[in-house]
Amino acid sequence: MSTLVIVESPTKARTIRNFLPSTYRVEASMGHVRDLPSSAEEIPEAVKGEKWAQLGVNVEADFEPLYVIPKDKKKIVKELKDALKDATELILATDEDREGESISWHLLQILKPKVPIKRMVFHEITREAIRDALTHCRDIDNRVVQAQETRRILDRLVGYTLSPLLWKKIAWGLSAGRVQSVAVRLLVRRERERRAFRQGSYWDLKALLEKGKISFDAKLVTVGKVKVANGSDFDENTGQIISGRRVLLLNEEQARALLSRIQNKPWTVTNLEERPVTRKPSPPFTTSTLQQEANRKLRLGARETMRIAQSLYERGFITYMRTDSVHLSEQAIAAARSCVQELYGSEYLSPEPRKYTTKSKGAQEAHEAIRPAGSTFRTPQQTGLDGIDFRLYDLIWKRTVASQMADSRQTHVTVLTQVEDAGFRSSGKRIDFPGFLRAYVEGSDDPNAALEDQEVILPALKVGDKPNCKDLEAVGHETQPPARYTEASLVKMLESEGVGRPSTYASIIGTIVDRGYAKLIANALIPTFTAFAVTTLLETHFPDLVDTGFTSRMEQTLDEIATGEAKWLPYLQKFYTGETGLATQVKEQESQIDAKVARTVVLENITAKVCIGKFGAYLESESEEGLVKASIPQDLTPADLDPEQVEFLLKQKTEGPEKLGLHPETGEPIYVLIGSYGPYVQLGEVSETNKKPKRASLPKGTDKDSVTLDMAVSLLTLPRLLGTHPETGAKVQANLGMYGPYVVHDQGKVGKDYRSIKPPDDVLTIEIDRALEMLAQPKAVRGSSKTATPLKELGAHPESGEPLNVYDGRYGPYVKHGDINASLSKDESVENFTLQRALELLATKEAAGGGKSSSKSKKSTKTAAKSETATEKTAAKKTTAKKTTTGAKKTTTKKAATATATKKKTT
């Protein structure tokens, strides 16, 4: 007797296999095995002629979905069918969420098993949890499957109906999405607020007072019993004090005059207030709060956070990482409280177990919050994890343990002091008992340091005391525009508005960036001009689809379908084919949308038009010579485009570039210009005989106005030949690239070895000795500040002498030699892996052409990548197979355009 267990990913399969008897065979489906067609070639011949075929949904027959098995999944399906032939029982063990339930249902439809079937669910991958799940199997929940299918169909209808409209009216390759477009609108609205923002300025005084050799700060708050204006008193749209506010607005002259008047005058404490404050710990992590905190603390994007969390889950370190619930099981509460007792002592334990409940209606309470796996929690140091895996586990461990700790007790102290008619305020904070802050402080990685930072100790004061003024200064302030969304704040906003589901936020943000609707710069999501154009069109003609309230109500309906409170078919019919349905709206609005207007972005204070073209945004302005067009640099954002920049770009186009001087050797003029990719210098003019003059980009952070002739001459020498490598005789150069300055050891066909140039080294002055020193250092692992640490060192390769090691990869352990990576088979353990076995695997891989650049390797990596992001399956499938961006030149026949059209998807 044998049992076939099917899970989503190879990593999950490897972990579960360790906890099951030898009669159980565990295989991976590599995510979804069936989906709506992703391209024209996937549409079956029998229905290619149907009008609805490109949608993949038969809107004329009760919205019946057209499911196909993608090419890259046919081999997997065959392997699963073959495995089922030898099984006497089938267990579907995909994740217990809508996506996982859907995968199990699709597997059932494809495999058509004739043996007993069970649906096994668990929230953590530990021996105890897996063995327990085996005894509590259930049937597939068809209501959940129906809700997920409705969601998938709905997303397809929105994307495939609106996206072609955007291609016609704005630019090819754009996409719209049920949640994606709402998220883009949030970014655009914030950027509009930043453009509308008017800066205000104000001054106040800051004093450094002393009592009993303890210094403390005091800030001016009143003059003559009238409140002194601060940033909260300004109207963001005017830069002036809000109408009706009775405050005193000080300018620099008035502030300095006040300073002179009260200088050396006696200070007196007029009031002192102490207020006890109790803080409770935050609940354990949900998907969205984990994404937010990982972004704030670890600077991880939502996608990267979920990738790491998925890996931790599949290796048995944490519980299921896609959950809306803050609930902890009794087992988890006991484990957390045990950690508190052992590590911090009983005084840090909350008097009673803390039980958290989720307020969100759509929360999946069957899941727990994200926590360390098991009935006892391994400390981060006990896991053997390192790098970013360790740091994310550490974050989850601390948050979970802190949730069962005692309250933090603090005393907030406010002291008012008076000097002449000027009133000052000092604020202090005393931590009487740290409680949970001993383990976890939001926004800080070092709780002990954070406790020190949080405490602001004031000296023992009483009314009537006369502290000494050690220093007094006038301080100028300027109000700041609303902050742009970060990934963390956008996730928080989407969740608070009830838009989408936390499990999809990572893929949504990724799609927004991938499709060119936003750029992620310094952790801020900055919308592009294209985002402005698309948002304006949708707001004007399809306002409901970008309204947060409307989208939130859609989510509620989808949740009601999952619980049986709502019917899926009537809802789809009303949404798509009704009198006010989407299909009807698009037909009515298409003829009313002027493509020229849709491609134009209206920005206040800008007289020129901003238009969206094939190659990005550009300016358009009428002049005496006629219509002038000038490209807008890609790094220039809508909020930062001002009249001066517009004038410079247009002037550069009509009058020619700014001349910096003449090259000392060639006598050719050197110009400073701004192009699509930012400022650069150019040697000579563009002419028939010099169609491509030599150019060099300015180093990142260098302003065009600060460029000197000497700097320009030096930049135009790039790439600089520094010399030859003593071991290979190949040239070593220094140059500037997309990601900054670098040195490169160029061995031609053998390959190129790069190292980034970091300050204080400079691309214009670095010499060969320093370059060789940098090239001798191991190349850093991408996304890490250190080189990869091997799981096991095997010894030296007999031919090359290079060390052979086993490393922990994204898809499991592998051995590496040069450009060849060979994965260990699922039955091989790292502990028993030998040098001889490594040589055999590498030889087999090399014989098959398995270097990093081989197409076979790429294909397998692509397939594995899909499995590793199993929870983002729907969104991953919504990524265009062949990306088309507004910056890419496209020439397609009508037939090719039609075929490509079916590839455009949304999230």
PDB file of N, CA and C in Angstrom, residues 767-845:
ATOM      1  N   GLU A 767      43.489  53.692  -9.665  1.00  0.00           N
ATOM      2  CA  GLU A 767      44.636  53.169 -10.399  1.00  0.00           C
ATOM      3  C   GLU A 767      44.603  51.645 -10.435  1.00  0.00           C
ATOM      4  N   ILE A 768      45.486  51.050 -11.222  1.00  0.00           N
ATOM      5  CA  ILE A 768      45.480  49.611 -11.469  1.00  0.00           C
ATOM      6  C   ILE A 768      45.700  48.801 -10.192  1.00  0.00           C
ATOM      7  N   ASP A 769      46.582  49.258  -9.301  1.00  0.00           N
ATOM      8  CA  ASP A 769      46.858  48.482  -8.085  1.00  0.00           C
ATOM      9  C   ASP A 769      45.608  48.351  -7.225  1.00  0.00           C
ATOM     10  N   ARG A 770      44.875  49.456  -7.084  1.00  0.00           N
ATOM     11  CA  ARG A 770      43.652  49.415  -6.283  1.00  0.00           C
ATOM     12  C   ARG A 770      42.592  48.558  -6.972  1.00  0.00           C
ATOM     13  N   ALA A 771      42.520  48.646  -8.281  1.00  0.00           N
ATOM     14  CA  ALA A 771      41.552  47.839  -9.033  1.00  0.00           C
ATOM     15  C   ALA A 771      41.828  46.350  -8.852  1.00  0.00           C
ATOM     16  N   LEU A 772      43.106  45.956  -8.934  1.00  0.00           N
ATOM     17  CA  LEU A 772      43.475  44.550  -8.755  1.00  0.00           C
ATOM     18  C   LEU A 772      43.149  44.072  -7.340  1.00  0.00           C
ATOM     19  N   GLU A 773      43.345  44.964  -6.377  1.00  0.00           N
ATOM     20  CA  GLU A 773      43.014  44.636  -4.995  1.00  0.00           C
ATOM     21  C   GLU A 773      41.512  44.366  -4.851  1.00  0.00           C
ATOM     22  N   MET A 774      40.690  45.190  -5.512  1.00  0.00           N
ATOM     23  CA  MET A 774      39.238  45.012  -5.459  1.00  0.00           C
ATOM     24  C   MET A 774      38.829  43.725  -6.165  1.00  0.00           C
ATOM     25  N   LEU A 775      39.433  43.439  -7.317  1.00  0.00           N
ATOM     26  CA  LEU A 775      39.081  42.250  -8.083  1.00  0.00           C
ATOM     27  C   LEU A 775      39.482  40.967  -7.363  1.00  0.00           C
ATOM     28  N   ALA A 776      40.476  41.071  -6.473  1.00  0.00           N
ATOM     29  CA  ALA A 776      40.925  39.891  -5.727  1.00  0.00           C
ATOM     30  C   ALA A 776      39.953  39.520  -4.615  1.00  0.00           C
ATOM     31  N   GLN A 777      39.080  40.465  -4.234  1.00  0.00           N
ATOM     32  CA  GLN A 777      38.112  40.194  -3.179  1.00  0.00           C
ATOM     33  C   GLN A 777      36.951  39.360  -3.725  1.00  0.00           C
ATOM     34  N   PRO A 778      36.395  38.436  -2.908  1.00  0.00           N
ATOM     35  CA  PRO A 778      35.240  37.645  -3.376  1.00  0.00           C
ATOM     36  C   PRO A 778      34.086  38.564  -3.732  1.00  0.00           C
ATOM     37  N   LYS A 779      33.365  38.180  -4.767  1.00  0.00           N
ATOM     38  CA  LYS A 779      32.211  38.966  -5.181  1.00  0.00           C
ATOM     39  C   LYS A 779      31.094  38.793  -4.161  1.00  0.00           C
ATOM     40  N   ALA A 780      30.483  39.899  -3.743  1.00  0.00           N
ATOM     41  CA  ALA A 780      29.411  39.843  -2.741  1.00  0.00           C
ATOM     42  C   ALA A 780      28.177  39.203  -3.330  1.00  0.00           C
ATOM     43  N   VAL A 781      27.446  38.453  -2.484  1.00  0.00           N
ATOM     44  CA  VAL A 781      26.182  37.871  -2.912  1.00  0.00           C
ATOM     45  C   VAL A 781      25.184  38.992  -3.089  1.00  0.00           C
ATOM     46  N   ARG A 782      24.426  38.961  -4.172  1.00  0.00           N
ATOM     47  CA  ARG A 782      23.471  40.028  -4.446  1.00  0.00           C
ATOM     48  C   ARG A 782      22.469  40.150  -3.305  1.00  0.00           C
ATOM     49  N   GLY A 783      22.269  41.386  -2.851  1.00  0.00           N
ATOM     50  CA  GLY A 783      21.313  41.623  -1.781  1.00  0.00           C
ATOM     51  C   GLY A 783      21.887  41.336  -0.400  1.00  0.00           C
ATOM     52  N   SER A 784      23.194  41.039  -0.344  1.00  0.00           N
ATOM     53  CA  SER A 784      23.812  40.758   0.957  1.00  0.00           C
ATOM     54  C   SER A 784      25.139  41.471   1.029  1.00  0.00           C
ATOM     55  N   SER A 785      25.559  41.791   2.211  1.00  0.00           N
ATOM     56  CA  SER A 785      26.828  42.486   2.387  1.00  0.00           C
ATOM     57  C   SER A 785      27.977  41.510   2.576  1.00  0.00           C
ATOM     58  N   LYS A 786      27.700  40.224   2.545  1.00  0.00           N
ATOM     59  CA  LYS A 786      28.755  39.251   2.755  1.00  0.00           C
ATOM     60  C   LYS A 786      28.667  38.162   1.702  1.00  0.00           C
ATOM     61  N   THR A 787      29.758  37.414   1.570  1.00  0.00           N
ATOM     62  CA  THR A 787      29.750  36.330   0.594  1.00  0.00           C
ATOM     63  C   THR A 787      28.933  35.171   1.137  1.00  0.00           C
ATOM     64  N   ALA A 788      28.492  34.297   0.207  1.00  0.00           N
ATOM     65  CA  ALA A 788      27.658  33.168   0.615  1.00  0.00           C
ATOM     66  C   ALA A 788      28.467  32.201   1.482  1.00  0.00           C
ATOM     67  N   THR A 789      27.870  31.732   2.547  1.00  0.00           N
ATOM     68  CA  THR A 789      28.521  30.774   3.443  1.00  0.00           C
ATOM     69  C   THR A 789      28.126  29.358   3.027  1.00  0.00           C
ATOM     70  N   PRO A 790      29.097  28.493   2.750  1.00  0.00           N
ATOM     71  CA  PRO A 790      28.750  27.132   2.313  1.00  0.00           C
ATOM     72  C   PRO A 790      28.144  26.312   3.443  1.00  0.00           C
ATOM     73  N   LEU A 791      27.222  25.396   3.054  1.00  0.00           N
ATOM     74  CA  LEU A 791      26.667  24.459   4.026  1.00  0.00           C
ATOM     75  C   LEU A 791      27.691  23.391   4.386  1.00  0.00           C
ATOM     76  N   LYS A 792      28.517  23.038   3.380  1.00  0.00           N
ATOM     77  CA  LYS A 792      29.549  22.025   3.604  1.00  0.00           C
ATOM     78  C   LYS A 792      30.691  22.238   2.628  1.00  0.00           C
ATOM     79  N   GLU A 793      31.936  22.167   3.111  1.00  0.00           N
ATOM     80  CA  GLU A 793      33.115  22.267   2.257  1.00  0.00           C
ATOM     81  C   GLU A 793      33.561  20.854   1.897  1.00  0.00           C
ATOM     82  N   LEU A 794      33.675  20.594   0.575  1.00  0.00           N
ATOM     83  CA  LEU A 794      33.960  19.237   0.113  1.00  0.00           C
ATOM     84  C   LEU A 794      35.432  18.991  -0.180  1.00  0.00           C
ATOM     85  N   GLY A 795      36.154  20.066  -0.534  1.00  0.00           N
ATOM     86  CA  GLY A 795      37.555  19.910  -0.917  1.00  0.00           C
ATOM     87  C   GLY A 795      37.817  20.598  -2.241  1.00  0.00           C
ATOM     88  N   ALA A 796      39.005  20.393  -2.798  1.00  0.00           N
ATOM     89  CA  ALA A 796      39.391  21.068  -4.036  1.00  0.00           C
ATOM     90  C   ALA A 796      39.036  20.240  -5.264  1.00  0.00           C
ATOM     91  N   HIS A 797      38.671  20.926  -6.341  1.00  0.00           N
ATOM     92  CA  HIS A 797      38.405  20.254  -7.612  1.00  0.00           C
ATOM     93  C   HIS A 797      39.724  19.689  -8.137  1.00  0.00           C
ATOM     94  N   PRO A 798      39.766  18.415  -8.574  1.00  0.00           N
ATOM     95  CA  PRO A 798      41.035  17.789  -8.978  1.00  0.00           C
ATOM     96  C   PRO A 798      41.689  18.444 -10.193  1.00  0.00           C
ATOM     97  N   GLU A 799      40.915  19.151 -11.018  1.00  0.00           N
ATOM     98  CA  GLU A 799      41.506  19.753 -12.215  1.00  0.00           C
ATOM     99  C   GLU A 799      41.827  21.233 -12.011  1.00  0.00           C
ATOM    100  N   SER A 800      40.832  21.991 -11.536  1.00  0.00           N
ATOM    101  CA  SER A 800      41.038  23.433 -11.408  1.00  0.00           C
ATOM    102  C   SER A 800      41.653  23.837 -10.080  1.00  0.00           C
ATOM    103  N   GLY A 801      41.526  22.973  -9.084  1.00  0.00           N
ATOM    104  CA  GLY A 801      42.034  23.321  -7.764  1.00  0.00           C
ATOM    105  C   GLY A 801      41.108  24.236  -6.975  1.00  0.00           C
ATOM    106  N   GLU A 802      40.002  24.662  -7.579  1.00  0.00           N
ATOM    107  CA  GLU A 802      39.053  25.548  -6.898  1.00  0.00           C
ATOM    108  C   GLU A 802      38.275  24.762  -5.839  1.00  0.00           C
ATOM    109  N   PRO A 803      37.940  25.426  -4.732  1.00  0.00           N
ATOM    110  CA  PRO A 803      37.191  24.718  -3.690  1.00  0.00           C
ATOM    111  C   PRO A 803      35.778  24.370  -4.164  1.00  0.00           C
ATOM    112  N   LEU A 804      35.333  23.171  -3.834  1.00  0.00           N
ATOM    113  CA  LEU A 804      33.963  22.753  -4.131  1.00  0.00           C
ATOM    114  C   LEU A 804      33.176  22.756  -2.823  1.00  0.00           C
ATOM    115  N   ASN A 805      32.052  23.475  -2.838  1.00  0.00           N
ATOM    116  CA  ASN A 805      31.234  23.599  -1.638  1.00  0.00           C
ATOM    117  C   ASN A 805      29.772  23.338  -1.953  1.00  0.00           C
ATOM    118  N   VAL A 806      29.007  23.002  -0.925  1.00  0.00           N
ATOM    119  CA  VAL A 806      27.553  22.875  -1.053  1.00  0.00           C
ATOM    120  C   VAL A 806      26.938  24.141  -0.472  1.00  0.00           C
ATOM    121  N   TYR A 807      26.045  24.759  -1.249  1.00  0.00           N
ATOM    122  CA  TYR A 807      25.401  26.000  -0.817  1.00  0.00           C
ATOM    123  C   TYR A 807      23.893  25.801  -0.685  1.00  0.00           C
ATOM    124  N   ASP A 808      23.284  26.664   0.111  1.00  0.00           N
ATOM    125  CA  ASP A 808      21.828  26.634   0.272  1.00  0.00           C
ATOM    126  C   ASP A 808      21.230  27.605  -0.733  1.00  0.00           C
ATOM    127  N   GLY A 809      20.565  27.080  -1.742  1.00  0.00           N
ATOM    128  CA  GLY A 809      19.969  27.920  -2.768  1.00  0.00           C
ATOM    129  C   GLY A 809      18.496  28.128  -2.558  1.00  0.00           C
ATOM    130  N   ARG A 810      17.920  28.941  -3.391  1.00  0.00           N
ATOM    131  CA  ARG A 810      16.502  29.253  -3.285  1.00  0.00           C
ATOM    132  C   ARG A 810      15.655  28.003  -3.461  1.00  0.00           C
ATOM    133  N   TYR A 811      16.169  27.056  -4.258  1.00  0.00           N
ATOM    134  CA  TYR A 811      15.396  25.843  -4.550  1.00  0.00           C
ATOM    135  C   TYR A 811      16.031  24.602  -3.925  1.00  0.00           C
ATOM    136  N   GLY A 812      16.831  24.800  -2.877  1.00  0.00           N
ATOM    137  CA  GLY A 812      17.432  23.676  -2.195  1.00  0.00           C
ATOM    138  C   GLY A 812      18.947  23.682  -2.309  1.00  0.00           C
ATOM    139  N   PRO A 813      19.631  22.717  -1.678  1.00  0.00           N
ATOM    140  CA  PRO A 813      21.099  22.668  -1.698  1.00  0.00           C
ATOM    141  C   PRO A 813      21.645  22.353  -3.090  1.00  0.00           C
ATOM    142  N   TYR A 814      22.806  22.949  -3.394  1.00  0.00           N
ATOM    143  CA  TYR A 814      23.441  22.712  -4.696  1.00  0.00           C
ATOM    144  C   TYR A 814      24.954  22.809  -4.539  1.00  0.00           C
ATOM    145  N   VAL A 815      25.678  22.219  -5.493  1.00  0.00           N
ATOM    146  CA  VAL A 815      27.136  22.307  -5.511  1.00  0.00           C
ATOM    147  C   VAL A 815      27.529  23.181  -6.694  1.00  0.00           C
ATOM    148  N   LYS A 816      28.582  23.965  -6.521  1.00  0.00           N
ATOM    149  CA  LYS A 816      28.942  24.959  -7.534  1.00  0.00           C
ATOM    150  C   LYS A 816      30.410  24.803  -7.934  1.00  0.00           C
ATOM    151  N   HIS A 817      30.650  24.889  -9.250  1.00  0.00           N
ATOM    152  CA  HIS A 817      32.019  24.934  -9.770  1.00  0.00           C
ATOM    153  C   HIS A 817      32.033  25.881 -10.960  1.00  0.00           C
ATOM    154  N   GLY A 818      32.696  27.009 -10.831  1.00  0.00           N
ATOM    155  CA  GLY A 818      32.692  27.999 -11.899  1.00  0.00           C
ATOM    156  C   GLY A 818      31.285  28.487 -12.177  1.00  0.00           C
ATOM    157  N   ASP A 819      30.869  28.377 -13.453  1.00  0.00           N
ATOM    158  CA  ASP A 819      29.536  28.815 -13.849  1.00  0.00           C
ATOM    159  C   ASP A 819      28.503  27.696 -13.780  1.00  0.00           C
ATOM    160  N   ILE A 820      28.896  26.520 -13.293  1.00  0.00           N
ATOM    161  CA  ILE A 820      27.979  25.381 -13.282  1.00  0.00           C
ATOM    162  C   ILE A 820      27.462  25.130 -11.870  1.00  0.00           C
ATOM    163  N   ASN A 821      26.145  25.120 -11.748  1.00  0.00           N
ATOM    164  CA  ASN A 821      25.486  24.770 -10.493  1.00  0.00           C
ATOM    165  C   ASN A 821      24.740  23.452 -10.691  1.00  0.00           C
ATOM    166  N   ALA A 822      24.911  22.517  -9.776  1.00  0.00           N
ATOM    167  CA  ALA A 822      24.220  21.228  -9.863  1.00  0.00           C
ATOM    168  C   ALA A 822      23.483  20.976  -8.556  1.00  0.00           C
ATOM    169  N   SER A 823      22.174  20.815  -8.657  1.00  0.00           N
ATOM    170  CA  SER A 823      21.354  20.610  -7.459  1.00  0.00           C
ATOM    171  C   SER A 823      21.492  19.187  -6.947  1.00  0.00           C
ATOM    172  N   LEU A 824      21.459  19.060  -5.631  1.00  0.00           N
ATOM    173  CA  LEU A 824      21.427  17.733  -5.022  1.00  0.00           C
ATOM    174  C   LEU A 824      20.038  17.145  -5.251  1.00  0.00           C
ATOM    175  N   SER A 825      19.972  15.839  -5.436  1.00  0.00           N
ATOM    176  CA  SER A 825      18.667  15.213  -5.619  1.00  0.00           C
ATOM    177  C   SER A 825      17.910  15.240  -4.293  1.00  0.00           C
ATOM    178  N   LYS A 826      16.594  15.026  -4.385  1.00  0.00           N
ATOM    179  CA  LYS A 826      15.746  15.141  -3.196  1.00  0.00           C
ATOM    180  C   LYS A 826      16.069  14.087  -2.134  1.00  0.00           C
ATOM    181  N   ASP A 827      16.744  13.009  -2.545  1.00  0.00           N
ATOM    182  CA  ASP A 827      17.055  11.937  -1.595  1.00  0.00           C
ATOM    183  C   ASP A 827      18.433  12.082  -0.953  1.00  0.00           C
ATOM    184  N   GLU A 828      19.202  13.081  -1.394  1.00  0.00           N
ATOM    185  CA  GLU A 828      20.569  13.228  -0.901  1.00  0.00           C
ATOM    186  C   GLU A 828      20.621  14.230   0.247  1.00  0.00           C
ATOM    187  N   SER A 829      21.319  13.886   1.296  1.00  0.00           N
ATOM    188  CA  SER A 829      21.470  14.804   2.429  1.00  0.00           C
ATOM    189  C   SER A 829      22.810  15.504   2.329  1.00  0.00           C
ATOM    190  N   VAL A 830      22.859  16.732   2.827  1.00  0.00           N
ATOM    191  CA  VAL A 830      24.093  17.514   2.788  1.00  0.00           C
ATOM    192  C   VAL A 830      25.168  16.838   3.634  1.00  0.00           C
ATOM    193  N   GLU A 831      24.762  16.274   4.778  1.00  0.00           N
ATOM    194  CA  GLU A 831      25.721  15.673   5.705  1.00  0.00           C
ATOM    195  C   GLU A 831      26.507  14.527   5.065  1.00  0.00           C
ATOM    196  N   ASN A 832      25.841  13.714   4.235  1.00  0.00           N
ATOM    197  CA  ASN A 832      26.480  12.541   3.631  1.00  0.00           C
ATOM    198  C   ASN A 832      26.993  12.788   2.217  1.00  0.00           C
ATOM    199  N   PHE A 833      26.899  14.037   1.766  1.00  0.00           N
ATOM    200  CA  PHE A 833      27.304  14.358   0.398  1.00  0.00           C
ATOM    201  C   PHE A 833      28.829  14.387   0.304  1.00  0.00           C
ATOM    202  N   THR A 834      29.397  13.764  -0.748  1.00  0.00           N
ATOM    203  CA  THR A 834      30.849  13.626  -0.858  1.00  0.00           C
ATOM    204  C   THR A 834      31.396  14.389  -2.061  1.00  0.00           C
ATOM    205  N   LEU A 835      32.722  14.567  -2.068  1.00  0.00           N
ATOM    206  CA  LEU A 835      33.392  15.231  -3.182  1.00  0.00           C
ATOM    207  C   LEU A 835      33.191  14.445  -4.471  1.00  0.00           C
ATOM    208  N   GLN A 836      33.305  13.099  -4.394  1.00  0.00           N
ATOM    209  CA  GLN A 836      33.136  12.267  -5.580  1.00  0.00           C
ATOM    210  C   GLN A 836      31.743  12.429  -6.174  1.00  0.00           C
ATOM    211  N   ARG A 837      30.730  12.466  -5.303  1.00  0.00           N
ATOM    212  CA  ARG A 837      29.358  12.632  -5.782  1.00  0.00           C
ATOM    213  C   ARG A 837      29.173  14.006  -6.429  1.00  0.00           C
ATOM    214  N   ALA A 838      29.832  15.017  -5.872  1.00  0.00           N
ATOM    215  CA  ALA A 838      29.757  16.363  -6.437  1.00  0.00           C
ATOM    216  C   ALA A 838      30.336  16.389  -7.845  1.00  0.00           C
ATOM    217  N   LEU A 839      31.471  15.712  -8.039  1.00  0.00           N
ATOM    218  CA  LEU A 839      32.110  15.665  -9.367  1.00  0.00           C
ATOM    219  C   LEU A 839      31.202  14.968 -10.374  1.00  0.00           C
ATOM    220  N   GLU A 840      30.515  13.911  -9.931  1.00  0.00           N
ATOM    221  CA  GLU A 840      29.593  13.201 -10.826  1.00  0.00           C
ATOM    222  C   GLU A 840      28.445  14.112 -11.261  1.00  0.00           C
ATOM    223  N   LEU A 841      27.843  14.838 -10.306  1.00  0.00           N
ATOM    224  CA  LEU A 841      26.728  15.733 -10.634  1.00  0.00           C
ATOM    225  C   LEU A 841      27.161  16.852 -11.574  1.00  0.00           C
ATOM    226  N   LEU A 842      28.335  17.423 -11.294  1.00  0.00           N
ATOM    227  CA  LEU A 842      28.825  18.524 -12.138  1.00  0.00           C
ATOM    228  C   LEU A 842      29.143  18.043 -13.547  1.00  0.00           C
ATOM    229  N   ALA A 843      29.717  16.838 -13.650  1.00  0.00           N
ATOM    230  CA  ALA A 843      30.038  16.288 -14.973  1.00  0.00           C
ATOM    231  C   ALA A 843      28.762  16.037 -15.776  1.00  0.00           C
ATOM    232  N   THR A 844      27.740  15.524 -15.111  1.00  0.00           N
ATOM    233  CA  THR A 844      26.460  15.274 -15.782  1.00  0.00           C
ATOM    234  C   THR A 844      25.835  16.585 -16.251  1.00  0.00           C
ATOM    235  N   LYS A 845      25.889  17.599 -15.388  1.00  0.00           N
ATOM    236  CA  LYS A 845      25.306  18.899 -15.732  1.00  0.00           C
ATOM    237  C   LYS A 845      26.060  19.545 -16.889  1.00  0.00           C
TER     238      LYS A 845
END
